[in-house]
Each structure stands twice: as structure tokens, then as C-alpha cells.
JSON list of C-alpha atoms in Angstrom, two decimals:
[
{"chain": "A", "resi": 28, "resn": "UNK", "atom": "CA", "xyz": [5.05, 7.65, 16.21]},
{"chain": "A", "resi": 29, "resn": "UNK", "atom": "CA", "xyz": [8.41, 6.95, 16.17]},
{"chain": "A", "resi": 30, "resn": "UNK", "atom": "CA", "xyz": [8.83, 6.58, 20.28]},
{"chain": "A", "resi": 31, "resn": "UNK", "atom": "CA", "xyz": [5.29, 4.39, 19.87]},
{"chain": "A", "resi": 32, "resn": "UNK", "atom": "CA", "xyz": [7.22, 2.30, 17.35]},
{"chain": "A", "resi": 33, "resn": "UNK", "atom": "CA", "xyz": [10.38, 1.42, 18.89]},
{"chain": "A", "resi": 34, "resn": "UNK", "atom": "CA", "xyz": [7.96, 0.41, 22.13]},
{"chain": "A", "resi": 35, "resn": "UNK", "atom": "CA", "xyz": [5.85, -2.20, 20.14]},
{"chain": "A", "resi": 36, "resn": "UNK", "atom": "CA", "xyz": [9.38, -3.30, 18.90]},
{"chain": "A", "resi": 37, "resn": "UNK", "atom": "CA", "xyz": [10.92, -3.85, 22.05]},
{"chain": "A", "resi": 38, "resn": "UNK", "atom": "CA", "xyz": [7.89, -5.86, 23.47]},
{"chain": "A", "resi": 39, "resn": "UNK", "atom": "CA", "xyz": [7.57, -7.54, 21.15]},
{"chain": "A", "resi": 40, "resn": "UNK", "atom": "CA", "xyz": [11.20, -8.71, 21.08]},
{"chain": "A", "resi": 41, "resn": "UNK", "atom": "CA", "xyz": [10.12, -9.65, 24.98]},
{"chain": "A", "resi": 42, "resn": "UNK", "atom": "CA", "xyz": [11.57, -6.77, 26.43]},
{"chain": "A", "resi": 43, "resn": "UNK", "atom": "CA", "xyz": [9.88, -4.89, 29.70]},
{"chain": "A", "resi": 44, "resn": "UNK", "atom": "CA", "xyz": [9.57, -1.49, 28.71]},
{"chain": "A", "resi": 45, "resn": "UNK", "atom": "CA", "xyz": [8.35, 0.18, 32.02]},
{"chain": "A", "resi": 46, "resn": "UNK", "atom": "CA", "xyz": [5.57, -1.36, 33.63]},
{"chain": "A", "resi": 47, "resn": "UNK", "atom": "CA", "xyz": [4.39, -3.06, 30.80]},
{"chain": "A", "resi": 48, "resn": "UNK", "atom": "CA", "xyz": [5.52, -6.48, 29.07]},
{"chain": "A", "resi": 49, "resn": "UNK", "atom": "CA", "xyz": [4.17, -9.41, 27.22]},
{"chain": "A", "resi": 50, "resn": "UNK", "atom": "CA", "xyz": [6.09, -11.33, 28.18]},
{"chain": "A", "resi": 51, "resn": "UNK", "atom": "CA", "xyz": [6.51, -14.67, 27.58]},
{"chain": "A", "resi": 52, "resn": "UNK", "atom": "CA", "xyz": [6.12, -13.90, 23.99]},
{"chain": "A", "resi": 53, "resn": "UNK", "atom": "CA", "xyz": [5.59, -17.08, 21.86]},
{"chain": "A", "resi": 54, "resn": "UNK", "atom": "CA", "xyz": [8.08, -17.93, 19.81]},
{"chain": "A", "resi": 55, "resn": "UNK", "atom": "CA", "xyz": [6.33, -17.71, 16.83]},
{"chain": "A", "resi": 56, "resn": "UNK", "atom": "CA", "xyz": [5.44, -13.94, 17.66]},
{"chain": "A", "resi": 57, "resn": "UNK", "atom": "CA", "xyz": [8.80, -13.13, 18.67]},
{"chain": "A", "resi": 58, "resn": "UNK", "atom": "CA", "xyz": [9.95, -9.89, 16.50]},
{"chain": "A", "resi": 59, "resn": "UNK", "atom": "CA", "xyz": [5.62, -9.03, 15.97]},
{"chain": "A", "resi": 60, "resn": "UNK", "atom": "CA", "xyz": [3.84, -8.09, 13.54]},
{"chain": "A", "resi": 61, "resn": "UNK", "atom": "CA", "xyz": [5.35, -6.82, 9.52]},
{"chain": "A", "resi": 62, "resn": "UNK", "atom": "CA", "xyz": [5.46, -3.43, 10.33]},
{"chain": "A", "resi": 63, "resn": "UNK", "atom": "CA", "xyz": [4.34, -1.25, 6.67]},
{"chain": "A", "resi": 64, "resn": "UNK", "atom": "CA", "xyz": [4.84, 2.58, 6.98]},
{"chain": "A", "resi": 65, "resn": "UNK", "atom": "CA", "xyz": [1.95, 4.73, 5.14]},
{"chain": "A", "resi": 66, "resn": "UNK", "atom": "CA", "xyz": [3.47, 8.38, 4.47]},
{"chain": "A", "resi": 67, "resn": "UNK", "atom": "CA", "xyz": [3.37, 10.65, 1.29]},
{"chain": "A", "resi": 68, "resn": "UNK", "atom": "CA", "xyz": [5.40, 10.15, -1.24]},
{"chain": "A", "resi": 69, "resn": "UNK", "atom": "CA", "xyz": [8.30, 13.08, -0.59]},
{"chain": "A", "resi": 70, "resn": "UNK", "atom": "CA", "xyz": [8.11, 12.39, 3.20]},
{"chain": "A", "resi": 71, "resn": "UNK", "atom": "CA", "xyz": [11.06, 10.60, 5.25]},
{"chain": "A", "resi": 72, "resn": "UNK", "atom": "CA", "xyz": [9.01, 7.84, 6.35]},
{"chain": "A", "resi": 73, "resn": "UNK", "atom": "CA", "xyz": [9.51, 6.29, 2.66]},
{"chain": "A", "resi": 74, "resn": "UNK", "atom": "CA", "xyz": [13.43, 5.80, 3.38]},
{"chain": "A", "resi": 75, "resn": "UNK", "atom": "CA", "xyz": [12.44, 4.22, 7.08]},
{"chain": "A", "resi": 76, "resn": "UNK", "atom": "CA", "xyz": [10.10, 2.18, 5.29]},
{"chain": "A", "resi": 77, "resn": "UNK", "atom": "CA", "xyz": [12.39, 1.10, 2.92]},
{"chain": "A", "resi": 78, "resn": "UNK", "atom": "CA", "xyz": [16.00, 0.34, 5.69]},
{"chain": "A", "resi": 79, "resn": "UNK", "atom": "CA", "xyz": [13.78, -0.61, 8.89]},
{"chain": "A", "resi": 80, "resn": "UNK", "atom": "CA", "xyz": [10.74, -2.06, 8.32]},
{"chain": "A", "resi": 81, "resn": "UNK", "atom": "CA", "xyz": [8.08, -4.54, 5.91]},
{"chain": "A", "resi": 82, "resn": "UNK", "atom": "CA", "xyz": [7.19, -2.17, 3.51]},
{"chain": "A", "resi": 83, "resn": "UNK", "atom": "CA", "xyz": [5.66, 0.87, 2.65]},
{"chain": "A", "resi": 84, "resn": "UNK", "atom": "CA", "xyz": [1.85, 1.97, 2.35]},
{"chain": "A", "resi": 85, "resn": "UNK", "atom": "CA", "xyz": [0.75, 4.84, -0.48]},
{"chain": "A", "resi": 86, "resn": "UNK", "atom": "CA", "xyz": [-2.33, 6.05, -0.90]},
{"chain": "A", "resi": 87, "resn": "UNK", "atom": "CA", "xyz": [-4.28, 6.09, -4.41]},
{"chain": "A", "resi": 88, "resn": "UNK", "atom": "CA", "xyz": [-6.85, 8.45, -3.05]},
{"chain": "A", "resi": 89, "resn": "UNK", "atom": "CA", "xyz": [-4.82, 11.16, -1.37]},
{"chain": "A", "resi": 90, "resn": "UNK", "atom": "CA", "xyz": [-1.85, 11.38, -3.66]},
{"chain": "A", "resi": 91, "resn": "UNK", "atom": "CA", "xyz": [-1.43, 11.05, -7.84]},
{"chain": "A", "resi": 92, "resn": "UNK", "atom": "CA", "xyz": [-0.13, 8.95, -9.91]},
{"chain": "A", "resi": 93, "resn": "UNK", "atom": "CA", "xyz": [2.96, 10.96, -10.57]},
{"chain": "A", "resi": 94, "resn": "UNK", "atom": "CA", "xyz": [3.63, 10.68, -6.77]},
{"chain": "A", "resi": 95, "resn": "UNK", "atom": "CA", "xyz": [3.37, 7.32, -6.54]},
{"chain": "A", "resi": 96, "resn": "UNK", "atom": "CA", "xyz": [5.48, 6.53, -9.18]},
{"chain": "A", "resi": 97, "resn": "UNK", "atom": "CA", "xyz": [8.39, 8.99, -7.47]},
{"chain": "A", "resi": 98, "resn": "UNK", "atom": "CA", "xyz": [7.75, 7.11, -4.03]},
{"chain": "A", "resi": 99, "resn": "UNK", "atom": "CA", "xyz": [7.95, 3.68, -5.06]},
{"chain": "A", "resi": 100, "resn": "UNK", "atom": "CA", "xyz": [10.65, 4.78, -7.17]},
{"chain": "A", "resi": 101, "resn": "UNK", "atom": "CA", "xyz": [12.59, 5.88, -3.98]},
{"chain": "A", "resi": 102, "resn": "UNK", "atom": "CA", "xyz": [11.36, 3.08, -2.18]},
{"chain": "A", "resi": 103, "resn": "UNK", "atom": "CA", "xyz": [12.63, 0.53, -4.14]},
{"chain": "A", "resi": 104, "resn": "UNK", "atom": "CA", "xyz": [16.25, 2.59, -4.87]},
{"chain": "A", "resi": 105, "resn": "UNK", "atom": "CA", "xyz": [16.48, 2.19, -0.77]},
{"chain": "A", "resi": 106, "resn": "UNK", "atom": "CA", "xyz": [16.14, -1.61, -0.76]},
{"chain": "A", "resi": 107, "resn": "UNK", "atom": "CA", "xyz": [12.39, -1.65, 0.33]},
{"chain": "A", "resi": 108, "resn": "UNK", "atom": "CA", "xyz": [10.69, -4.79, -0.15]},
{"chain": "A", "resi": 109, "resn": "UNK", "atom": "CA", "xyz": [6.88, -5.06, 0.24]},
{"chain": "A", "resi": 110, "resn": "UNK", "atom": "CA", "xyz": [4.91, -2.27, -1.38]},
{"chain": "A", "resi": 111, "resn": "UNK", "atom": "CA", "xyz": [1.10, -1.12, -1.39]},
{"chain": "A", "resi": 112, "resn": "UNK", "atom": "CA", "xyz": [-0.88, 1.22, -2.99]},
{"chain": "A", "resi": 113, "resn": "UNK", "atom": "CA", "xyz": [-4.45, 1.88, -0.58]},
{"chain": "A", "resi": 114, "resn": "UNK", "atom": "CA", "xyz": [-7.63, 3.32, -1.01]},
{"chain": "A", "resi": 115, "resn": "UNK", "atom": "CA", "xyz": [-7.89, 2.77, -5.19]},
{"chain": "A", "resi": 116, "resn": "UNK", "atom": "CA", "xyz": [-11.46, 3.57, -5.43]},
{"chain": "A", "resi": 117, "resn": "UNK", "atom": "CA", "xyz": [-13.77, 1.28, -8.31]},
{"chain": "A", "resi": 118, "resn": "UNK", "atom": "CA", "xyz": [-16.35, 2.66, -10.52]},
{"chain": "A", "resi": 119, "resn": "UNK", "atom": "CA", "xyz": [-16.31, -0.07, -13.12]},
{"chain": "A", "resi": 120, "resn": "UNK", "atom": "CA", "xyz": [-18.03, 1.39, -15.81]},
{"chain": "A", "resi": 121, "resn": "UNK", "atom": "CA", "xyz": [-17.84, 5.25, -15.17]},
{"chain": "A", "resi": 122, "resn": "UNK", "atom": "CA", "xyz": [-18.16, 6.98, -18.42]},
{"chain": "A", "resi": 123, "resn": "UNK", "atom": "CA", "xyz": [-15.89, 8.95, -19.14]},
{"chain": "A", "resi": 124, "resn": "UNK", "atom": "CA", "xyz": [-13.08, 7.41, -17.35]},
{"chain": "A", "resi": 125, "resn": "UNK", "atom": "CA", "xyz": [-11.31, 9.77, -14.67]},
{"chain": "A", "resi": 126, "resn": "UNK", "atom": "CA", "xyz": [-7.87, 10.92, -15.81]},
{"chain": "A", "resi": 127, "resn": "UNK", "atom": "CA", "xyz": [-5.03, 9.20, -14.88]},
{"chain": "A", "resi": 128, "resn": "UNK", "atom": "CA", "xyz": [-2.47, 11.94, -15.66]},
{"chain": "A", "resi": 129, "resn": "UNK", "atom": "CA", "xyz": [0.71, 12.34, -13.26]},
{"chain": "A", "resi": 130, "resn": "UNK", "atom": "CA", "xyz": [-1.41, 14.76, -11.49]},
{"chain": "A", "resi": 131, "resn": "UNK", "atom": "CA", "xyz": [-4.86, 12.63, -10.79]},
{"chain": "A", "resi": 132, "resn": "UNK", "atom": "CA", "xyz": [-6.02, 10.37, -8.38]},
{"chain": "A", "resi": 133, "resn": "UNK", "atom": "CA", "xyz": [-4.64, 6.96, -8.71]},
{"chain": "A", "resi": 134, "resn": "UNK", "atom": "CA", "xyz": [-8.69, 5.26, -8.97]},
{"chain": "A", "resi": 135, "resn": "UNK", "atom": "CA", "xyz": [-10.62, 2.97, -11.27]},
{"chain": "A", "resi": 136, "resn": "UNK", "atom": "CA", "xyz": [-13.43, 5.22, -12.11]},
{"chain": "A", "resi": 137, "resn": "UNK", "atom": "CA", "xyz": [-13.34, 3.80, -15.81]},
{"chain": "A", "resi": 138, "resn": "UNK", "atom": "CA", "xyz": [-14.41, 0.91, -18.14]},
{"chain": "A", "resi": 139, "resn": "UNK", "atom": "CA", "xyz": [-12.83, -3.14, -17.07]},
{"chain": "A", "resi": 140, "resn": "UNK", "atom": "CA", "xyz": [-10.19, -2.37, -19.90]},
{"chain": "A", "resi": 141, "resn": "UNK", "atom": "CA", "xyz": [-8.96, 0.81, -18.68]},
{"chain": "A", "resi": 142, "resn": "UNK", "atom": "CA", "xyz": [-8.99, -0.42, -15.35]},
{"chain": "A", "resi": 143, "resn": "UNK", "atom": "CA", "xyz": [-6.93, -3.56, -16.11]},
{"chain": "A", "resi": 144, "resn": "UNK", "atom": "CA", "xyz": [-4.54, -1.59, -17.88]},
{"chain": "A", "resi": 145, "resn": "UNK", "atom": "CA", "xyz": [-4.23, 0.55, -14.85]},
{"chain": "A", "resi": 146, "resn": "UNK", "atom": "CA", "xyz": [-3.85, -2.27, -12.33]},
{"chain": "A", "resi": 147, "resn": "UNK", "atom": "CA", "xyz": [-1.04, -3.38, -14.71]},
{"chain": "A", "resi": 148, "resn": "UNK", "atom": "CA", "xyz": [0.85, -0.04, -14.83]},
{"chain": "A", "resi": 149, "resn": "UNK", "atom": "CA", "xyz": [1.11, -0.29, -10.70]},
{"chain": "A", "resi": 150, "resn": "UNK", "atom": "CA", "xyz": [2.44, -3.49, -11.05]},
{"chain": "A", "resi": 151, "resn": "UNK", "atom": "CA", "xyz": [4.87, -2.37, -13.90]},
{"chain": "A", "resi": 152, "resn": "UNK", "atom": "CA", "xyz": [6.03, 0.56, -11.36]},
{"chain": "A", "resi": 153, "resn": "UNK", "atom": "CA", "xyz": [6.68, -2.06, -8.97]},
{"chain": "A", "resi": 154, "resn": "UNK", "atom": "CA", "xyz": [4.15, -2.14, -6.14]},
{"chain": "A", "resi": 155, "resn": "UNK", "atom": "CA", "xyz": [3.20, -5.64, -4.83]},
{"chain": "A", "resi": 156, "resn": "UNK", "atom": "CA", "xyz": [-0.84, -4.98, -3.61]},
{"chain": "A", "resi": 157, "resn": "UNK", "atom": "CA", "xyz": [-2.95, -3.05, -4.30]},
{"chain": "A", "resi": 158, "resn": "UNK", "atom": "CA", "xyz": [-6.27, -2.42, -1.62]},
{"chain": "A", "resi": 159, "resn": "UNK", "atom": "CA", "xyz": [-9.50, -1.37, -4.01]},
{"chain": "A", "resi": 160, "resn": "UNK", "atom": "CA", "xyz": [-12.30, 0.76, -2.97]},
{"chain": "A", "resi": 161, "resn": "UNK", "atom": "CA", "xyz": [-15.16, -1.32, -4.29]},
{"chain": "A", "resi": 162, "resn": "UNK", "atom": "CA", "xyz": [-17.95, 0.33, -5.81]},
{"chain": "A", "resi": 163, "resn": "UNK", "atom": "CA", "xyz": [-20.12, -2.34, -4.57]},
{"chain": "A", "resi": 164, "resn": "UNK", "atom": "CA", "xyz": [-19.76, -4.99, -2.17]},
{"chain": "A", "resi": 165, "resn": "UNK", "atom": "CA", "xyz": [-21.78, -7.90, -3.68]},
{"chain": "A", "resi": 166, "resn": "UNK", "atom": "CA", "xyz": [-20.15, -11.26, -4.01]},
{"chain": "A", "resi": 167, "resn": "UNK", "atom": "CA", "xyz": [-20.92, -11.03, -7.74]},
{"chain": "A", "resi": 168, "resn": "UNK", "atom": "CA", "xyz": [-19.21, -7.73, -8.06]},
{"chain": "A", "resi": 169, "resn": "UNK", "atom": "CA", "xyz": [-16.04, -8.47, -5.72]},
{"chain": "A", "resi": 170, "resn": "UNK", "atom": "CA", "xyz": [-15.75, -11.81, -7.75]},
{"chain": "A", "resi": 171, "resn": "UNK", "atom": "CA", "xyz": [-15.64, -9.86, -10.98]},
{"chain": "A", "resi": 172, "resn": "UNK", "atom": "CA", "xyz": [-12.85, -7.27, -9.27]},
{"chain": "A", "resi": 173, "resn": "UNK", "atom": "CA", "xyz": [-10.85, -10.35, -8.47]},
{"chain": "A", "resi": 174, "resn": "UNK", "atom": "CA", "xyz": [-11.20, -11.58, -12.27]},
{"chain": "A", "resi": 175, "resn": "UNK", "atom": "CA", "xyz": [-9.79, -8.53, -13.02]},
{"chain": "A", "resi": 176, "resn": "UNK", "atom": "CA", "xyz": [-6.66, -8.18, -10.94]},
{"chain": "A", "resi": 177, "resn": "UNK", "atom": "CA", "xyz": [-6.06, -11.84, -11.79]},
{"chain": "A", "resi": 178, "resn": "UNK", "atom": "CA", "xyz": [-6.19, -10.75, -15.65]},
{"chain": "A", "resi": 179, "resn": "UNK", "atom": "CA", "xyz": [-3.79, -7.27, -14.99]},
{"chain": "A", "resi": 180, "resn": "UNK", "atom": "CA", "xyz": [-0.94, -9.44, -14.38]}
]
């Protein structure tokens, strides 16, 4: 990953790395792409993330709350800028909620309350997005998930 990166990089700065090139590279896509880094929460990826490039990608599903507080934590002690917190999966509803303990999931599987108290404490820890799982992908439903991300602020 890391060769792969500093490729895209150089091409996209216009650069012929061996037989390939873009070139000429619009000026307005000089540089490419933000570039956000997904990684665990103890890995070294978070402090790459953070001193060369967009932003930094956690995962709700395949780490815990406790992580992702430590990560972003790190992330934002190493100047990193854009942060997002993935795969957050919905259950509006779901009785009893799931526990949201430093070692559970990071999900919505609870009632709108719970969940907008949740969507507030990752904005309180500092990340700037948040991707959602939805439990259902009517426009009724995803209209009522934006409604409530609107209200966690």
C-alpha cells in the first residue's frame, strides 16, 4: 500500500512513473484525489493519516467504542484534520438497545433517542462524518436518518 500510494501521488502530481502517466493532468486535478487512511485504531497508519494525508477512516463495525475514542484521540493529538467513523449499522427501534460500552460495537441498534445521543457523543469525540448502515433503504426511512443526524448536532 504504501509503494501503491506514493505512485497515485506522483501521477497525479503529473509525474511519469514508468510507462505509465496521465499526463496532462488538469489543473484542477493536479495533487488528486483527498486521500483518507482506514486502519485500526493502535495501528501506524493513524499517525500517516494524521502528518500526510486528508484524514483518517475508523470503522464502527469492526472496532469499539473505546477504540475509537483512543484513535481519534491520537489522530487529532497528530494534527489530523478530516475524520470518519464507517460502517455504523441502524436498527432504529431495536429493543433493548445494543451496549455501547468501551468494549461494543460502535452501531445504532437502539431507540431515535439513544441513537441521537450516540451520534452526538462521536461528534463530541471529535469525528467529522459519520457513514450509517441503514436498516432500510426507503426514502421515508433515509429521510428520517437524516432528521436525526441533523438533530445530534
Amino acid at each position: 500500500m504504501n509503494e501503491s500510494l506514493s505512485i497515485m501521488r506522483r501521477l497525479w502530481a503529473g509525474e511519469r512513473v514508468g510507462a505509465a502517466s496521465l499526463a496532462p493532468v488538469w489543473p484542477a486535478a493536479l495533487g488528486g484525489p483527498p486521500v483518507l487512511i482506514g486502519s485500526w485504531a493502535g495501528s501506524r497508519w493513524i499517525e500517516r493519516a494524521a502528518r500526510e494525508f486528508d484524514g483518517w477512516v475508523g470503522s464502527g463495525a469492526r472496532s469499539s467504542w473505546g477504540l475509537l475514542r483512543e484513535g481519534i484521540k491520537r489522530f487529532r493529538d497528530l494534527g489530523g484534520r478530516r475524520a470518519v467513523v464507517t460502517n455504523v449499522v441502524e436498527h432504529l427501534g431495536s429493543q433493548p438497545s445494543s451496549p455501547d460500552g468501551p468494549d461494543d460495537a460502535c452501531d445504532l441498534k437502539c431507540a431515535r433517542d439513544t441513537a441521537r445521543e450516540r451520534l452526538h457523543r462521536l461528534r463530541e469525540l471529535g469525528f467529522d462524518d459519520v457513514v450509517i448502515v441503514p436498516g432500510s433503504h426507503e426514502a421515508e426511512h433515509l429521510q428520517e436518518l437524516h432528521a436525526l443526524v441533523l438533530s445530534s448536532g
